[in-house]
Short mmCIF file of C-alpha atoms in Angstrom, two decimals:
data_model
loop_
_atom_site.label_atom_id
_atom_site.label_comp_id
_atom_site.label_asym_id
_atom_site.label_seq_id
_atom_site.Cartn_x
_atom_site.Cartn_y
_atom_site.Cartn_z
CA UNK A 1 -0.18 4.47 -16.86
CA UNK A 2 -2.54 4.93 -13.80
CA UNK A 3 1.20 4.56 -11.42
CA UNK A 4 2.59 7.00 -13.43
CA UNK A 5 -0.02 9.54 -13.18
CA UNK A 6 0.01 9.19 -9.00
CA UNK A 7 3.62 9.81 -9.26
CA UNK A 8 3.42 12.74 -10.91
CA UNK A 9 0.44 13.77 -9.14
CA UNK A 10 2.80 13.76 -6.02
CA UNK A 11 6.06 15.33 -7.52
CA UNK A 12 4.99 18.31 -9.41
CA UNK A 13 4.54 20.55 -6.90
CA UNK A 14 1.87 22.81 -5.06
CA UNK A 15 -1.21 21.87 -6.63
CA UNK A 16 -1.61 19.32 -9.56
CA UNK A 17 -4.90 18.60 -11.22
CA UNK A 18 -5.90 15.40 -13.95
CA UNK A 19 -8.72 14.93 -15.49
CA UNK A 20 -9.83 11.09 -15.64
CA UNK A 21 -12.03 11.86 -18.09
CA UNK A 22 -9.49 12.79 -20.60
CA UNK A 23 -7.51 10.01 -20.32
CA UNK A 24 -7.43 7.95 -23.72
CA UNK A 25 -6.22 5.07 -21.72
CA UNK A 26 -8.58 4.79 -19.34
CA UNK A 27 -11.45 5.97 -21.97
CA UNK A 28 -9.88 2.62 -24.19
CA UNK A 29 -10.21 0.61 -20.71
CA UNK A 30 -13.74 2.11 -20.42
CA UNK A 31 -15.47 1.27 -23.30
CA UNK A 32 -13.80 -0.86 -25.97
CA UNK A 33 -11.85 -3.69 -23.34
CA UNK A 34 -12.27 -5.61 -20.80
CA UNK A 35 -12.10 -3.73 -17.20
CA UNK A 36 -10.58 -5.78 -15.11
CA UNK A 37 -10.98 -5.49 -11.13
CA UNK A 38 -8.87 -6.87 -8.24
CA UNK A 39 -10.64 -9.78 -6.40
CA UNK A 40 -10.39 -11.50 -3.04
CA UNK A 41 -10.89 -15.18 -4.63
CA UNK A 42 -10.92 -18.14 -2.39
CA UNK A 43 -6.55 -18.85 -3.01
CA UNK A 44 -4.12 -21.24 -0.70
CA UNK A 45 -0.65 -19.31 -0.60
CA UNK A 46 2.31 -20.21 0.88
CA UNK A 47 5.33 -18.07 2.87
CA UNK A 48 8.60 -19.49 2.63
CA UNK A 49 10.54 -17.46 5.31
CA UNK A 50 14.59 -17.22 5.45
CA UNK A 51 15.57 -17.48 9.28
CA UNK A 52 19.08 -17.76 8.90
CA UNK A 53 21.64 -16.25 10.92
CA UNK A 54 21.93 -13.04 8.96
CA UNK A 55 18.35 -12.49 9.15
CA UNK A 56 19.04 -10.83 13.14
CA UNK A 57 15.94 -11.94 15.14
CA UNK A 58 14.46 -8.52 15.50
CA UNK A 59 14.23 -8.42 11.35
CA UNK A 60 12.78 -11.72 11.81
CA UNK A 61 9.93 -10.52 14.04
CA UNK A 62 9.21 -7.73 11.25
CA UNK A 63 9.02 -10.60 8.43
CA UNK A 64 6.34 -12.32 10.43
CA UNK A 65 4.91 -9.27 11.77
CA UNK A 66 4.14 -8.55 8.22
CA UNK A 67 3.10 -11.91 6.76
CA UNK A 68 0.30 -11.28 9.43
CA UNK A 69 -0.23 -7.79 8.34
CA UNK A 70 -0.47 -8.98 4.47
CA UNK A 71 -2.86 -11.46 5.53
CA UNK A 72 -4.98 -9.46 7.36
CA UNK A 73 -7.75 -8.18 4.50
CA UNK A 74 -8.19 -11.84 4.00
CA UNK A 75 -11.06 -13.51 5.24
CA UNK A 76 -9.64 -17.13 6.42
CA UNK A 77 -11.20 -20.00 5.92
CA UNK A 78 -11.46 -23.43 4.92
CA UNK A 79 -13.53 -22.53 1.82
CA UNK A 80 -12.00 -18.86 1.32
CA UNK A 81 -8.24 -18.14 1.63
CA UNK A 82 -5.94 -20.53 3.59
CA UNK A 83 -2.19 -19.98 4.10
CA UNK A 84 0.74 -21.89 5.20
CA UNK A 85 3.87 -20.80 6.58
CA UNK A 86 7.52 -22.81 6.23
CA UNK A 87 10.76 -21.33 7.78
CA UNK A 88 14.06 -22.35 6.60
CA UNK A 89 18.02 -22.19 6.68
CA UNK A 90 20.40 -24.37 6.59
CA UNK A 91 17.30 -27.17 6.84
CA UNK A 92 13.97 -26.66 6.59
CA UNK A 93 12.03 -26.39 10.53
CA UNK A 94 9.39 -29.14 10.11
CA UNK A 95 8.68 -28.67 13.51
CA UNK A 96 7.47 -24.63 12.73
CA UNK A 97 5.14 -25.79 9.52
CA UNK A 98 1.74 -24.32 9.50
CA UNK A 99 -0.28 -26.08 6.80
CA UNK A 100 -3.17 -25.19 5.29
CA UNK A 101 -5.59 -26.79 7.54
CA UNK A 102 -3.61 -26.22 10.56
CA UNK A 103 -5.80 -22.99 11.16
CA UNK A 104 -9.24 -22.42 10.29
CA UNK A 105 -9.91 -18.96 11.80
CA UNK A 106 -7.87 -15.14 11.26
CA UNK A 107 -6.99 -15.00 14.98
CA UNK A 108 -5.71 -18.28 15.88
CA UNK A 109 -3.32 -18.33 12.56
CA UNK A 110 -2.21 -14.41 13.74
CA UNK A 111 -1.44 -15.94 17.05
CA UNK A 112 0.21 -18.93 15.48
CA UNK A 113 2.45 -16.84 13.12
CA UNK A 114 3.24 -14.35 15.64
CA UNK A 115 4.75 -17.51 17.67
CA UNK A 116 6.98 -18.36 14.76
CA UNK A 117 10.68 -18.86 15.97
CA UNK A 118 13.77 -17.67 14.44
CA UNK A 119 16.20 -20.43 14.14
CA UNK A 120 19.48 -18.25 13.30
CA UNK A 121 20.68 -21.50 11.18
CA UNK A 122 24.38 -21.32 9.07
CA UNK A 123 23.35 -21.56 6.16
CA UNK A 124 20.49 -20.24 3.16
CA UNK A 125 19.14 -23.32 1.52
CA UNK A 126 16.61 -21.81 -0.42
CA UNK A 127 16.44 -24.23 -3.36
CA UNK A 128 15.62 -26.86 -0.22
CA UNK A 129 13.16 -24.72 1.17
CA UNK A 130 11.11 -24.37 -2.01
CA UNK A 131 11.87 -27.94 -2.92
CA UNK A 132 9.85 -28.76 0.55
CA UNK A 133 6.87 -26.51 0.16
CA UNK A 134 6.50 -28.01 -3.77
CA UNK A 135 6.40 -31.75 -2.05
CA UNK A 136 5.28 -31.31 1.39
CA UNK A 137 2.46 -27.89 1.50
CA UNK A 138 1.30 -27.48 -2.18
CA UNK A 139 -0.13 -30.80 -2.43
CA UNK A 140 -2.15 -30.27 0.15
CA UNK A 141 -3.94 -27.00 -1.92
CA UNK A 142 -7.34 -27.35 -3.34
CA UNK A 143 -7.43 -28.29 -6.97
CA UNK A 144 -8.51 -25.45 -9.20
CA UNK A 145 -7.72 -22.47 -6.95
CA UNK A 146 -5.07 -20.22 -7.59
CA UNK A 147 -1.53 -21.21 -5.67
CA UNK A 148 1.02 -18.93 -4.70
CA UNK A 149 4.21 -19.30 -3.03
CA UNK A 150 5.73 -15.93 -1.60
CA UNK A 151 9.66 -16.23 -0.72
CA UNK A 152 11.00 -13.58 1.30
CA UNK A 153 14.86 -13.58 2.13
CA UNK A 154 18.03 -11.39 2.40
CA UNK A 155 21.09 -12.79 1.04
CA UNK A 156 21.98 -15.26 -1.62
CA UNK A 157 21.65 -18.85 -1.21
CA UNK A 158 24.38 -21.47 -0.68
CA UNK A 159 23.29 -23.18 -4.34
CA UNK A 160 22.11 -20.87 -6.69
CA UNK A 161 21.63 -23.50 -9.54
CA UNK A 162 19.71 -25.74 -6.76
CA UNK A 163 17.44 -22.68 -6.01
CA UNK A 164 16.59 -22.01 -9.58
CA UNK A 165 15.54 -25.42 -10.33
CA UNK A 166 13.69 -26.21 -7.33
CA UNK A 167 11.61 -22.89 -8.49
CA UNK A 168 11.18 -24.15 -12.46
CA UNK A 169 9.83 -26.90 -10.73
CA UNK A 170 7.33 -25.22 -8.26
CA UNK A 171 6.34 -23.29 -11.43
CA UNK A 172 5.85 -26.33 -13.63
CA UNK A 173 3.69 -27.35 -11.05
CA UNK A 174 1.18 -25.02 -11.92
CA UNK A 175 2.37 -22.55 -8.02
CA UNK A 176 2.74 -18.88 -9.02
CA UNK A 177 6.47 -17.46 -7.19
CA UNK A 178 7.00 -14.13 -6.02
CA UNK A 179 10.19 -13.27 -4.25
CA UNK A 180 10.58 -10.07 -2.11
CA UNK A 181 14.82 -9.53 -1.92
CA UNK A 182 15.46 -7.29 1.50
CA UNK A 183 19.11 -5.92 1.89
CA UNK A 184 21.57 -4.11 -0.67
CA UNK A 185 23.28 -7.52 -0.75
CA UNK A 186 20.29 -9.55 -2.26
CA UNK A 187 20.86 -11.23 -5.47
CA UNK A 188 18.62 -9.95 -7.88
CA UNK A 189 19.08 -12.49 -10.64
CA UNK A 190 18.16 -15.31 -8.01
CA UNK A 191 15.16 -13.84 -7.08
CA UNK A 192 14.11 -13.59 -10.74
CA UNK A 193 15.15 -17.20 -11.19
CA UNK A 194 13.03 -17.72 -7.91
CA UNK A 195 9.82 -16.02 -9.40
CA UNK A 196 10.53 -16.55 -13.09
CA UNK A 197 9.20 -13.32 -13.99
CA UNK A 198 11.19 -9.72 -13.06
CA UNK A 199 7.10 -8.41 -12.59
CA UNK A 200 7.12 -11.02 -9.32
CA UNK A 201 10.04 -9.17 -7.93
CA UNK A 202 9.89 -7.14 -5.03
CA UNK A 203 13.45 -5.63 -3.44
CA UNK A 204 13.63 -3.31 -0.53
CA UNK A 205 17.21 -2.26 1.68
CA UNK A 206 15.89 -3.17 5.16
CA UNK A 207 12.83 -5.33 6.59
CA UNK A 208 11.07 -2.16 8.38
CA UNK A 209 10.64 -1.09 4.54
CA UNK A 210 8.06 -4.58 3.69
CA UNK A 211 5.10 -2.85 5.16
CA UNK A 212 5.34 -0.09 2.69
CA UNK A 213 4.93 -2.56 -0.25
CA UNK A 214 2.18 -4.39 1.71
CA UNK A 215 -0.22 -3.16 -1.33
CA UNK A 216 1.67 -3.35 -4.15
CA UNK A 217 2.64 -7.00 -3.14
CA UNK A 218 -1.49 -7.79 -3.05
CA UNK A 219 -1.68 -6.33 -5.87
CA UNK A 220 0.59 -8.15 -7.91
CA UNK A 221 -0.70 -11.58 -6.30
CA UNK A 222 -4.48 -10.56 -6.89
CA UNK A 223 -6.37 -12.33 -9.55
CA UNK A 224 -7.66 -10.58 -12.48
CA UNK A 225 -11.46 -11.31 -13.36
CA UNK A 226 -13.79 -9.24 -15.86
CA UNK A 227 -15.91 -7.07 -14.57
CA UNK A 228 -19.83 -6.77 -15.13
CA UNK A 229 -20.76 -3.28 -17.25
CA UNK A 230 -20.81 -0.34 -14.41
CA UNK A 231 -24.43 -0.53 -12.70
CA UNK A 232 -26.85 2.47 -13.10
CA UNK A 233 -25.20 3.72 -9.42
CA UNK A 234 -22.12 3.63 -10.56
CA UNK A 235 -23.00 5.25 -13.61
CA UNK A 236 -24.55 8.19 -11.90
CA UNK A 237 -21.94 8.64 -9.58
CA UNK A 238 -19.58 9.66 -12.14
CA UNK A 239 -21.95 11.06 -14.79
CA UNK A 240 -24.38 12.16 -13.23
CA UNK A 241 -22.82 13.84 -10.27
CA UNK A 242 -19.05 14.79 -11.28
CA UNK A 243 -17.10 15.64 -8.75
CA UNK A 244 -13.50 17.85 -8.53
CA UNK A 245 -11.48 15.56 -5.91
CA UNK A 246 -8.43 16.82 -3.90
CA UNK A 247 -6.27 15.08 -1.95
CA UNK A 248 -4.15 16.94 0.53
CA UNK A 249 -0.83 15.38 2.16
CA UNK A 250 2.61 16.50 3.64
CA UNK A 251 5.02 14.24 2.23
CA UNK A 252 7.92 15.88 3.89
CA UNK A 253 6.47 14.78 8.01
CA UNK A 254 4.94 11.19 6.68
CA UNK A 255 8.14 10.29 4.90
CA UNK A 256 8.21 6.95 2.33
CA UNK A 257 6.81 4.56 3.93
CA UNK A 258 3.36 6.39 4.58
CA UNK A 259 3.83 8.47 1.10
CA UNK A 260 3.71 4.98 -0.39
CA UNK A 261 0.23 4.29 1.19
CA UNK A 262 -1.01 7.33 0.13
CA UNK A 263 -0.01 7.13 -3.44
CA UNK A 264 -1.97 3.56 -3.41
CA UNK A 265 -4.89 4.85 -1.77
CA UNK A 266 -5.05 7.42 -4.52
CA UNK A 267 -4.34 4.77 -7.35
CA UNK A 268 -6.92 2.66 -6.09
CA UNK A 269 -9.75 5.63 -6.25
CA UNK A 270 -8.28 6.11 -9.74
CA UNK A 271 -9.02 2.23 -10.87
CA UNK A 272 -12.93 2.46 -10.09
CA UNK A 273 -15.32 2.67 -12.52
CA UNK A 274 -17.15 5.50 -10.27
CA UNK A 275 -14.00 7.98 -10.90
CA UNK A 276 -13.86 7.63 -14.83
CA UNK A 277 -15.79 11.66 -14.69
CA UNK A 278 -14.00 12.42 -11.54
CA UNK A 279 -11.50 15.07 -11.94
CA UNK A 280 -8.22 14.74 -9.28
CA UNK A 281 -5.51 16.85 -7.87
CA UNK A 282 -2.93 16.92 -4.80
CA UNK A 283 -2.05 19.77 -2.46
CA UNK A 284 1.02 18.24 -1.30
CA UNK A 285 3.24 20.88 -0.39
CA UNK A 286 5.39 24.25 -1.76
CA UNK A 287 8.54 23.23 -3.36
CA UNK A 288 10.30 26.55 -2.72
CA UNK A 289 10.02 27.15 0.93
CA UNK A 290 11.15 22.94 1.50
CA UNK A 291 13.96 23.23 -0.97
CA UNK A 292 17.48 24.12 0.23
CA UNK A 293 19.78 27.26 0.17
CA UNK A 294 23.17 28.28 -1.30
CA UNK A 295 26.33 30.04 0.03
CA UNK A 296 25.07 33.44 -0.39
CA UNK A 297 21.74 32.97 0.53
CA UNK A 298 22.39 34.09 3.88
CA UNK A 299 25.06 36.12 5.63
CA UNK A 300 24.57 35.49 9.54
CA UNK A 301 24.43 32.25 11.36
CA UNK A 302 21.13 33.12 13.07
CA UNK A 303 19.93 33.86 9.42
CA UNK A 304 20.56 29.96 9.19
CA UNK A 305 19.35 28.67 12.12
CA UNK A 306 16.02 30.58 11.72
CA UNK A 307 16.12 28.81 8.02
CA UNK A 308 16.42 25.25 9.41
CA UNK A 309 14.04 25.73 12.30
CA UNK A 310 11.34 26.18 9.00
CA UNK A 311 11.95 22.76 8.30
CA UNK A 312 11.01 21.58 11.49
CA UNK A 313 7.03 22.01 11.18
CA UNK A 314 4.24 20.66 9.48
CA UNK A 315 2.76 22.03 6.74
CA UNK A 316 -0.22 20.33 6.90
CA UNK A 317 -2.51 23.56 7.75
CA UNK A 318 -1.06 25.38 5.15
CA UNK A 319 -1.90 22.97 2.60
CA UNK A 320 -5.35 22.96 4.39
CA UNK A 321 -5.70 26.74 3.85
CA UNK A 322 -5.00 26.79 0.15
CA UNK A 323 -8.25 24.40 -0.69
CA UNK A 324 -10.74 27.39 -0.68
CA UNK A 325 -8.84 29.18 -3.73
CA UNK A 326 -7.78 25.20 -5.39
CA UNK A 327 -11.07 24.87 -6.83
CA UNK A 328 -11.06 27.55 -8.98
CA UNK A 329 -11.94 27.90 -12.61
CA UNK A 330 -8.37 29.53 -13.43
CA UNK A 331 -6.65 25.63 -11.11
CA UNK A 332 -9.07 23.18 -13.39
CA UNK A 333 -12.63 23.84 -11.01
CA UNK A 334 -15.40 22.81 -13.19
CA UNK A 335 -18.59 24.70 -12.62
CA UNK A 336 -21.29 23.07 -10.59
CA UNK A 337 -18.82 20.26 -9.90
CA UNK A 338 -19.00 18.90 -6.31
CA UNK A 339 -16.03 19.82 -3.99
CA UNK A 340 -14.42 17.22 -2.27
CA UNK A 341 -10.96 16.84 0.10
CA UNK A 342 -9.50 14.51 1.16
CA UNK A 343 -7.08 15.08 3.81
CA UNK A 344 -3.82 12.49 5.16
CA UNK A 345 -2.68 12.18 8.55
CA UNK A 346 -0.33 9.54 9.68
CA UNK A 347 2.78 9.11 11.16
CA UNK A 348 4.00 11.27 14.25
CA UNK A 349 3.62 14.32 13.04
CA UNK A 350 4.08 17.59 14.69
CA UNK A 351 0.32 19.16 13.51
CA UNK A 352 -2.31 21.61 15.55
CA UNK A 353 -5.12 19.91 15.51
CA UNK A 354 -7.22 22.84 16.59
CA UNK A 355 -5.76 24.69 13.54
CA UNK A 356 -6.13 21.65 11.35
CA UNK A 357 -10.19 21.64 12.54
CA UNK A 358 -10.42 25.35 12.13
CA UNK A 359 -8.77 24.63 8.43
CA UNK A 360 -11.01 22.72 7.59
CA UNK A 361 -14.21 24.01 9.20
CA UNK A 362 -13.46 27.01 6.97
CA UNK A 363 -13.37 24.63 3.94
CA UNK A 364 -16.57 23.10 4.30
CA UNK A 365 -18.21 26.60 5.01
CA UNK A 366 -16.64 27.43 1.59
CA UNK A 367 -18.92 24.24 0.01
CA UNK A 368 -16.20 21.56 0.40
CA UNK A 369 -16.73 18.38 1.64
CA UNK A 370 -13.81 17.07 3.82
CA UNK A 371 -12.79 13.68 4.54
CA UNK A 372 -9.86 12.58 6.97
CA UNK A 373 -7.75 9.49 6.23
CA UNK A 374 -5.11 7.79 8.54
CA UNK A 375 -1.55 7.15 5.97
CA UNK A 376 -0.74 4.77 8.93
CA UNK A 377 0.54 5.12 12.76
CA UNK A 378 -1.58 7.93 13.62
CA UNK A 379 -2.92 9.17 17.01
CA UNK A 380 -6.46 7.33 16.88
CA UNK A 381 -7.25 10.49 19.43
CA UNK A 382 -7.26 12.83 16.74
CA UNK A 383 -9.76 10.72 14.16
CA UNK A 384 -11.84 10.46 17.21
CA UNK A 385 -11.72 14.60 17.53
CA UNK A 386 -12.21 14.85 13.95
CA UNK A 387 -15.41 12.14 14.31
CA UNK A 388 -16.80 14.37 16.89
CA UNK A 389 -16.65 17.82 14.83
CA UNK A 390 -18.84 16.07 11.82
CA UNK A 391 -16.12 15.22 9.53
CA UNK A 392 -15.70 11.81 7.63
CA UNK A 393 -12.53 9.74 8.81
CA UNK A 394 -11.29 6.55 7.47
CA UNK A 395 -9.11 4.71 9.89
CA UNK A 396 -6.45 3.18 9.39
CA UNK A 397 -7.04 -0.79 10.11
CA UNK A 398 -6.93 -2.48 6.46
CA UNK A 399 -5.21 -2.03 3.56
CA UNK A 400 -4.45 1.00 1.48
CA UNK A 401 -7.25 -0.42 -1.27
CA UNK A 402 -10.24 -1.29 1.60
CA UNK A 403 -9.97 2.12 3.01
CA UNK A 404 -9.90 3.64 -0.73
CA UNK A 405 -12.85 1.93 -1.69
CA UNK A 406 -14.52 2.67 1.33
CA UNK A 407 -14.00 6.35 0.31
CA UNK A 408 -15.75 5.63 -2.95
CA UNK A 409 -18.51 4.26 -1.26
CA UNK A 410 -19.10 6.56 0.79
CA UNK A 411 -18.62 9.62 -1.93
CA UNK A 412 -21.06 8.16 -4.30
CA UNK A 413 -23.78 8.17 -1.17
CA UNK A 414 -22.64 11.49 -0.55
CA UNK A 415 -23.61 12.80 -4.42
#
């Protein structure tokens, strides 16, 4: 439910507001069940890499590049996570193996990965590269700790019945498969036969696209635990001192990819215990002036081109602008209620940051507290501008769930 309430969140239009503390779900989550929280166990987990020749070696530089990227909110170790790393295509590259205790530290397996050649073999012998990390890495993993085995690829293999046995058997073995599909031509039966569950299924059309599911992917791979009962801080931070949240975005100038990271950010603030009082909205843009036109609309060509030309700035400031008015009683605002923003920038896009600072200067006069968060890829000179004029960033640097939490943190020191 919580996924389907950040889509919505997004789609709606100019401003959307939901109350988390109407929810029935989350009130059932709340009190009567078990919450459950994400948790960075000690786990050994496996990549199992396709370099064949369709791969292209500059989509085999993504893969890697984000293996190391997934990795990266992990704290290696001997006695905390450990990975290993096998490429294949028509054989498996023994040579290329990184096991578990090849690497003890983050940086040397980074630079390791990063070093990882692609073989452009002739064939996709999946079934043979599982079939190797099940005999060769696996029993090598640390005996009660979780054990996952992520296969990314981008085509079908040359035996499909080899493949799905060779993954019955990695999942008799106790190892937990997840396949990630990338191309239109990816067999999606096979990669459920692969993973044995469609949940443990991840397709996307081209590698530049894996980053975006960076999060989603740790999600799904994350261990479920219990959680203690919500400490007296906790508590008061969403009793005590409720607070009407914003978040502001253009999703038209970050496109998918960073639209993606926001919408996790935002489901991650949604899954803490702290936000259960919180009350939520997005300012993420004016569906009539982005939509299109018709024939008649206009009659010149300059009529047109002045039209288009619209299309071609950021809205961000805008969307800044209307926070001072989003907050009232008539959009949701709950009286005495804290105000709080928080404001995306990623991407490249085309914004005035001295308008985006005056924005939001004249927001916080109005009693709203403003926070700045990087979606990804953005100039680290304007965070640092941002820093300088008194307002809260959260850099980019980790994963869509670090920086959310951070923001929870840092809001319940705040109130």
């Amino acid at each position: 439910m919580l996924f389907k309430v950040a889509v919505a969140l997004l789609f709606v239009g100019a401003i959307t507001a939901y109350d988390l503390g109407h929810s029935e779900e989350l009130a059932k989550r709340k009190v009567g069940g078990p919450n459950y929280v994400c948790y960075q166990h000690p786990l050994d987990i496996v990549f199992v890499l396709d370099a064949s020749s369709s791969i292209w070696a500059q989509n085999f530089t993504k893969a890697i590049a984000f293996v190391n990227s997934f990795i990266s909110p992990y704290e290696i170790g001997p006695n905390k996570v450990r990975v290993a790393i096998e490429t294949y295509a028509d054989r498996v590259y023994t040579e290329d193996v990184i096991q578990f205790n090849d690497f003890v530290t983050s940086e040397t397996l980074h630079k390791k990965i990063s070093g990882l050649k692609w073989h452009h073999g002739s064939r996709t012998e999946t079934g043979m590269g599982i079939g190797y990390m099940t005999d060769h890495i696996m029993p090598n993993a640390r005996s009660g700790l979780p054990k996952i085995c992520i296969v990314i690829t981008d085509g079908k293999s040359q035996e499909s019945e080899k493949t799905a046995s060779e993954a019955r058997r990695a999942r008799q073995a106790g190892i937990d498969m997840f396949a990630i599909g990338v191309s239109r031509a990816v067999n999606e039966s096979e990669l459920q036969a692969i993973a044995g569950d469609p949940d443990r299924v991840i397709i996307v059309e081209t590698y530049s696209e894996l980053e975006a599911i960076k999060d989603k992917l740790s999600g799904k791979t994350c261990k479920k635990i219990p959680t203690p009962p919500p400490t007296q801080a906790a508590e008061e931070c969403g009793i005590d001192k409720p607070t009407d949240i914003y978040y502001v975005f253009d999703p038209a100038y970050l496109g998918i990819e960073l639209v993606n990271r926001v919408t996790q950010f935002i489901i991650h603030t949604l899954n803490a215990r702290e936000f259960f009082h919180m009350r939520v909205g997005v300012i993420s843009g004016s569906c009539p002036s982005d939509a299109g036109f018709n024939l008649k609309k206009y009659t010149s060509l300059a009529e047109v081109q002045h039209r288009l030309e619209s299309y071609d700035h950021a809205k961000l400031t805008t969307l800044i602008g209307s926070l001072r008015s989003a907050y009232s009683r008539r959009e949701g605002g709950r009286n005495g209620a804290s105000r709080v923003a928080v404001i995306f920038i990623g991407g490249q896009s085309k914004i005035d940051l001295m308008q985006v600072i005056q924005k939001a200067k004249a927001a916080r006069r109005a009693g709203i507290k403003v926070y700045f968060a990087d979606a990804g890829n953005a100039n680290s000179r304007i965070f640092d501008a941002l820093s300088e004029m008194g307002f809260t960033v959260f850099r980019r640097g980790t994963s869509a769930r670090i920086q959310a939490n951070t923001f929870v943190d840092e809001l319940c020191r705040e109130y």
